[in-house]
């Protein structure tokens, strides 16, 4: 079983400015909980039990969110606010560990993942989840991360989660080149590589990499030897390409839907999607949407 997940959360969140000037971008809320909590819940639902946060000294709010707040819990209990107390205690299930390591300077995603090496080790596979992206698995019997982990366990090959995008937008994404036919949703296939932001006429597919990876521990020595690339940063994609050449890498095609919460419109769309079905606020939220739509008419 794959039980460890690495979440790189040390970045400045410049795409979310000015909201992220004083608040970590991962702590910006979708309805009633921060983005990072949804991502951790996604990992936990897929069987992950050790969450490794690769963080920075300015991101203590993230660690505090997942820590126990004894005084607050005692106050809620004394006031009889049982439902709210249970919500707080459910942020991190009792059998899940939150582990923090520091990325001392911003040297790229590959370097951020490498910072988790002392915790994960070189001998076992692990997952990487980029917290800018929410993966909505509403209505699925198991979430896409669990499906991708299952694909790794069957093949032994690293997995990149991919999502179909309109062909006219492929120039905005890393696009995979499948070896043979594209996989059906919920399936994976081997790759011939990944092309970064190709021109529409040159794109090998319409499947974009979305920020979910299942990787073997052997990628850590590769990252340690990876020379800085674009922006003088250690690129995770460079190590994945080396891994592909040596052992093969697959693309797992997701069944759900993503929201890029690092972009303002993606963030607003996520609020619409999650707000409409919220068990407490959903009905009222839909009524508000209808009210504003009527005013526009």
Short mmCIF file of C-alpha atoms in Angstrom, two decimals:
data_model
loop_
_atom_site.label_atom_id
_atom_site.label_comp_id
_atom_site.label_asym_id
_atom_site.label_seq_id
_atom_site.Cartn_x
_atom_site.Cartn_y
_atom_site.Cartn_z
CA UNK A 1 0.00 0.00 0.00
CA UNK A 2 1.16 3.52 -0.80
CA UNK A 3 0.76 5.47 2.43
CA UNK A 4 2.83 8.65 2.01
CA UNK A 5 1.92 11.86 0.18
CA UNK A 6 4.10 14.90 -0.45
CA UNK A 7 2.41 18.30 -0.68
CA UNK A 8 4.71 21.15 -1.77
CA UNK A 9 3.34 24.26 -0.04
CA UNK A 10 6.41 26.50 0.24
CA UNK A 11 5.72 28.76 -2.75
CA UNK A 12 4.80 32.44 -2.49
CA UNK A 13 1.52 32.06 -4.39
CA UNK A 14 2.14 34.99 -6.71
CA UNK A 15 -0.78 33.95 -8.94
CA UNK A 16 -3.12 34.60 -6.00
CA UNK A 17 -1.87 38.07 -5.07
CA UNK A 18 -2.95 40.25 -3.39
CA UNK A 19 -5.00 37.68 -1.42
CA UNK A 20 -1.86 35.63 -0.68
CA UNK A 21 0.30 38.51 0.52
CA UNK A 22 -0.27 37.75 4.21
CA UNK A 23 -2.21 34.47 4.00
CA UNK A 24 -0.76 31.30 2.45
CA UNK A 25 -2.55 30.64 -0.84
CA UNK A 26 -3.30 27.13 0.43
CA UNK A 27 -5.35 28.67 3.28
CA UNK A 28 -7.69 30.63 1.02
CA UNK A 29 -11.13 29.14 1.61
CA UNK A 30 -13.55 27.31 -0.65
CA UNK A 31 -16.91 27.84 1.11
CA UNK A 32 -15.98 26.95 4.72
CA UNK A 33 -12.57 25.27 4.60
CA UNK A 34 -9.17 26.06 3.10
CA UNK A 35 -8.03 24.61 -0.21
CA UNK A 36 -5.31 22.56 1.49
CA UNK A 37 -7.90 20.72 3.59
CA UNK A 38 -9.70 19.46 0.48
CA UNK A 39 -6.39 18.18 -0.92
CA UNK A 40 -5.51 16.39 2.33
CA UNK A 41 -8.99 14.84 2.40
CA UNK A 42 -8.47 13.62 -1.17
CA UNK A 43 -5.25 11.90 -0.09
CA UNK A 44 -6.81 10.37 3.02
CA UNK A 45 -9.74 9.01 0.98
CA UNK A 46 -7.21 7.25 -1.27
CA UNK A 47 -5.60 5.46 1.69
CA UNK A 48 -2.77 7.87 2.46
CA UNK A 49 -1.86 8.05 6.14
CA UNK A 50 1.34 10.14 6.20
CA UNK A 51 1.00 13.68 4.80
CA UNK A 52 4.37 15.37 4.28
CA UNK A 53 4.07 19.15 3.97
CA UNK A 54 7.10 20.71 2.29
CA UNK A 55 6.74 24.17 3.73
CA UNK A 56 8.42 27.50 4.45
CA UNK A 57 8.83 29.63 7.56
CA UNK A 58 6.07 31.98 6.41
CA UNK A 59 3.52 29.13 6.11
CA UNK A 60 2.98 28.31 9.78
CA UNK A 61 -0.77 28.87 9.35
CA UNK A 62 -0.95 25.63 7.37
CA UNK A 63 0.73 23.63 10.11
CA UNK A 64 -1.47 25.31 12.73
CA UNK A 65 -4.62 24.40 10.78
CA UNK A 66 -3.81 20.69 11.03
CA UNK A 67 -2.60 20.88 14.64
CA UNK A 68 -4.80 20.32 17.66
CA UNK A 69 -6.12 23.56 19.21
CA UNK A 70 -6.81 22.44 22.76
CA UNK A 71 -8.10 25.77 24.10
CA UNK A 72 -10.55 26.25 21.22
CA UNK A 73 -11.82 22.68 21.51
CA UNK A 74 -12.27 23.05 25.26
CA UNK A 75 -14.21 26.28 24.74
CA UNK A 76 -16.51 24.70 22.16
CA UNK A 77 -17.09 21.69 24.40
CA UNK A 78 -17.92 23.90 27.39
CA UNK A 79 -20.45 25.84 25.28
CA UNK A 80 -22.07 22.66 24.00
CA UNK A 81 -21.16 23.35 20.37
CA UNK A 82 -20.75 19.66 19.65
CA UNK A 83 -21.25 19.72 15.88
CA UNK A 84 -18.60 22.40 15.35
CA UNK A 85 -16.24 20.58 17.73
CA UNK A 86 -16.59 17.37 15.73
CA UNK A 87 -15.86 19.26 12.51
CA UNK A 88 -12.61 20.55 13.98
CA UNK A 89 -11.57 17.13 15.21
CA UNK A 90 -12.32 15.59 11.81
CA UNK A 91 -9.87 17.88 9.99
CA UNK A 92 -7.21 15.24 10.58
CA UNK A 93 -8.40 11.68 11.33
CA UNK A 94 -6.75 10.05 14.33
CA UNK A 95 -4.81 7.57 12.17
CA UNK A 96 -3.31 10.25 9.88
CA UNK A 97 0.05 11.90 10.52
CA UNK A 98 0.90 15.43 9.40
CA UNK A 99 4.65 15.85 9.00
CA UNK A 100 6.37 19.12 8.08
CA UNK A 101 9.74 19.60 6.44
CA UNK A 102 11.25 22.90 5.31
CA UNK A 103 12.31 23.95 1.84
CA UNK A 104 14.98 26.51 2.75
CA UNK A 105 14.91 28.36 -0.58
CA UNK A 106 12.67 28.28 -3.68
CA UNK A 107 14.64 26.06 -6.05
CA UNK A 108 11.74 24.51 -7.96
CA UNK A 109 9.17 21.76 -7.65
CA UNK A 110 11.78 19.04 -8.06
CA UNK A 111 13.75 20.47 -5.15
CA UNK A 112 10.59 20.75 -3.03
CA UNK A 113 9.86 17.04 -3.58
CA UNK A 114 13.51 16.20 -2.84
CA UNK A 115 13.17 17.91 0.55
CA UNK A 116 10.77 15.10 1.55
CA UNK A 117 13.41 12.42 0.91
CA UNK A 118 14.44 11.98 4.59
CA UNK A 119 10.82 11.23 5.50
CA UNK A 120 9.77 9.12 2.50
CA UNK A 121 13.03 7.30 1.74
CA UNK A 122 14.29 5.77 -1.51
CA UNK A 123 12.62 2.37 -1.15
CA UNK A 124 8.89 2.99 -1.28
CA UNK A 125 6.52 4.71 -3.70
CA UNK A 126 4.67 7.87 -2.76
CA UNK A 127 2.25 10.39 -4.22
CA UNK A 128 2.72 14.09 -4.93
CA UNK A 129 -0.26 16.43 -4.86
CA UNK A 130 0.00 20.06 -5.93
CA UNK A 131 -2.37 21.99 -3.66
CA UNK A 132 -3.27 24.62 -6.27
CA UNK A 133 -5.51 22.05 -7.95
CA UNK A 134 -8.71 20.61 -6.51
CA UNK A 135 -9.80 17.27 -7.95
CA UNK A 136 -13.57 16.91 -7.66
CA UNK A 137 -14.60 13.25 -7.54
CA UNK A 138 -18.26 13.77 -6.75
CA UNK A 139 -20.32 10.71 -7.69
CA UNK A 140 -17.38 8.31 -8.18
CA UNK A 141 -17.16 5.05 -6.23
CA UNK A 142 -13.49 5.80 -5.50
CA UNK A 143 -11.53 8.93 -6.12
CA UNK A 144 -9.10 9.36 -9.00
CA UNK A 145 -6.06 9.34 -6.74
CA UNK A 146 -7.06 5.88 -5.48
CA UNK A 147 -7.49 4.75 -9.09
CA UNK A 148 -4.05 6.06 -9.99
CA UNK A 149 -2.47 4.32 -6.99
CA UNK A 150 -4.16 1.08 -8.08
CA UNK A 151 -2.71 1.51 -11.59
CA UNK A 152 0.77 1.92 -10.10
CA UNK A 153 0.35 -1.20 -8.00
CA UNK A 154 -0.63 -3.18 -11.10
CA UNK A 155 2.13 -1.98 -13.40
CA UNK A 156 4.93 -0.81 -11.12
CA UNK A 157 5.30 2.26 -13.34
CA UNK A 158 5.07 5.88 -12.24
CA UNK A 159 1.72 7.51 -12.97
CA UNK A 160 0.85 11.07 -14.03
CA UNK A 161 -2.77 12.08 -13.70
CA UNK A 162 -4.07 13.73 -16.86
CA UNK A 163 -7.25 15.50 -17.90
CA UNK A 164 -8.63 16.21 -21.36
CA UNK A 165 -8.56 19.89 -22.33
CA UNK A 166 -9.91 21.66 -25.42
CA UNK A 167 -7.40 21.43 -28.27
CA UNK A 168 -7.30 25.18 -28.67
CA UNK A 169 -5.97 25.45 -25.09
CA UNK A 170 -3.17 22.86 -25.23
CA UNK A 171 -0.57 25.64 -25.46
CA UNK A 172 -1.24 26.44 -21.80
CA UNK A 173 -0.37 23.00 -20.42
CA UNK A 174 2.10 20.15 -20.27
CA UNK A 175 0.63 17.66 -22.77
CA UNK A 176 1.42 13.95 -22.72
CA UNK A 177 2.34 11.87 -25.76
CA UNK A 178 0.64 8.47 -25.32
CA UNK A 179 2.29 5.35 -26.65
CA UNK A 180 -0.56 4.07 -28.78
CA UNK A 181 -4.20 4.91 -28.12
CA UNK A 182 -5.23 7.40 -25.46
CA UNK A 183 -6.52 5.74 -22.27
CA UNK A 184 -10.20 5.76 -21.41
CA UNK A 185 -11.23 7.60 -18.23
CA UNK A 186 -10.12 5.57 -15.22
CA UNK A 187 -7.41 3.80 -17.24
CA UNK A 188 -3.72 4.41 -17.89
CA UNK A 189 -1.30 3.95 -20.76
CA UNK A 190 2.45 4.20 -21.29
CA UNK A 191 3.96 7.48 -22.44
CA UNK A 192 6.44 8.52 -25.06
CA UNK A 193 6.99 11.77 -23.17
CA UNK A 194 5.51 15.10 -22.12
CA UNK A 195 5.57 18.24 -24.28
CA UNK A 196 5.47 21.54 -22.41
CA UNK A 197 2.96 24.05 -23.82
CA UNK A 198 2.99 22.83 -27.43
CA UNK A 199 1.53 24.74 -30.34
CA UNK A 200 -1.95 23.49 -31.22
CA UNK A 201 -0.74 21.89 -34.46
CA UNK A 202 2.13 20.12 -32.67
CA UNK A 203 0.29 18.76 -29.64
CA UNK A 204 0.59 14.95 -29.38
CA UNK A 205 -2.78 14.71 -27.58
CA UNK A 206 -5.25 16.82 -25.63
CA UNK A 207 -4.37 15.23 -22.27
CA UNK A 208 -2.76 17.66 -19.83
CA UNK A 209 -0.79 16.91 -16.67
CA UNK A 210 -2.72 18.28 -13.69
CA UNK A 211 -0.51 18.01 -10.61
CA UNK A 212 -1.04 14.49 -9.28
CA UNK A 213 1.81 11.96 -9.43
CA UNK A 214 2.58 8.48 -8.14
CA UNK A 215 6.35 8.06 -8.07
CA UNK A 216 8.81 5.38 -6.94
CA UNK A 217 11.35 6.20 -4.25
CA UNK A 218 14.10 5.76 -6.81
CA UNK A 219 13.24 9.19 -8.21
CA UNK A 220 14.96 10.84 -5.23
CA UNK A 221 18.52 9.99 -6.35
CA UNK A 222 17.54 11.23 -9.82
CA UNK A 223 16.31 14.53 -8.38
CA UNK A 224 19.50 14.86 -6.35
CA UNK A 225 21.52 14.64 -9.57
CA UNK A 226 19.20 16.73 -11.75
CA UNK A 227 20.87 19.91 -12.96
CA UNK A 228 18.90 23.16 -12.63
CA UNK A 229 16.80 23.86 -15.71
CA UNK A 230 14.34 26.62 -16.59
CA UNK A 231 14.52 29.51 -14.14
CA UNK A 232 17.59 27.93 -12.54
CA UNK A 233 15.24 25.54 -10.74
CA UNK A 234 15.31 21.77 -10.32
CA UNK A 235 12.42 20.57 -12.44
CA UNK A 236 10.41 17.51 -11.43
CA UNK A 237 9.61 16.92 -15.11
CA UNK A 238 13.32 16.42 -15.89
CA UNK A 239 13.61 13.60 -13.35
CA UNK A 240 10.34 12.07 -14.54
CA UNK A 241 11.70 12.03 -18.10
CA UNK A 242 14.82 10.21 -16.91
CA UNK A 243 12.58 7.75 -15.06
CA UNK A 244 10.50 7.26 -18.22
CA UNK A 245 13.58 6.41 -20.26
CA UNK A 246 14.81 3.90 -17.68
CA UNK A 247 11.61 2.25 -16.45
CA UNK A 248 8.60 3.74 -18.23
CA UNK A 249 5.96 6.21 -17.03
CA UNK A 250 2.18 6.02 -17.52
CA UNK A 251 -0.59 8.59 -17.87
CA UNK A 252 -3.70 7.92 -15.78
CA UNK A 253 -6.76 9.60 -17.26
CA UNK A 254 -8.98 10.98 -14.53
CA UNK A 255 -12.75 10.57 -14.34
CA UNK A 256 -13.50 13.62 -12.19
CA UNK A 257 -13.02 17.33 -12.78
CA UNK A 258 -10.32 19.77 -11.74
CA UNK A 259 -10.40 23.36 -10.51
CA UNK A 260 -7.23 25.43 -10.72
CA UNK A 261 -7.52 27.44 -7.52
CA UNK A 262 -4.27 29.23 -8.27
CA UNK A 263 -6.20 31.16 -10.90
CA UNK A 264 -8.98 33.51 -9.88
CA UNK A 265 -11.62 32.16 -12.27
CA UNK A 266 -10.77 28.57 -11.35
CA UNK A 267 -11.12 29.52 -7.70
CA UNK A 268 -14.52 31.11 -8.31
CA UNK A 269 -15.68 28.06 -10.26
CA UNK A 270 -14.65 25.83 -7.36
CA UNK A 271 -16.76 27.92 -5.00
CA UNK A 272 -19.74 27.51 -7.35
CA UNK A 273 -19.27 23.74 -7.60
CA UNK A 274 -18.69 23.05 -3.91
CA UNK A 275 -21.07 25.72 -2.64
CA UNK A 276 -24.11 24.43 -4.55
CA UNK A 277 -23.92 21.00 -2.91
CA UNK A 278 -22.76 22.04 0.55
CA UNK A 279 -24.94 20.21 3.12
CA UNK A 280 -25.45 23.31 5.25
CA UNK A 281 -25.25 26.24 2.84
CA UNK A 282 -26.05 24.69 -0.53
CA UNK A 283 -29.77 25.52 -0.65
CA UNK A 284 -29.24 29.12 0.36
CA UNK A 285 -26.32 29.49 -2.03
CA UNK A 286 -28.39 28.27 -4.97
CA UNK A 287 -31.11 30.74 -4.04
CA UNK A 288 -28.53 33.55 -4.04
CA UNK A 289 -27.30 32.50 -7.48
CA UNK A 290 -30.84 32.50 -8.81
CA UNK A 291 -31.46 35.92 -7.28
CA UNK A 292 -28.39 37.44 -8.93
CA UNK A 293 -29.19 35.73 -12.24
CA UNK A 294 -32.68 37.23 -12.15
CA UNK A 295 -31.24 40.69 -11.48
CA UNK A 296 -28.98 40.32 -14.53
CA UNK A 297 -31.98 39.43 -16.68
#
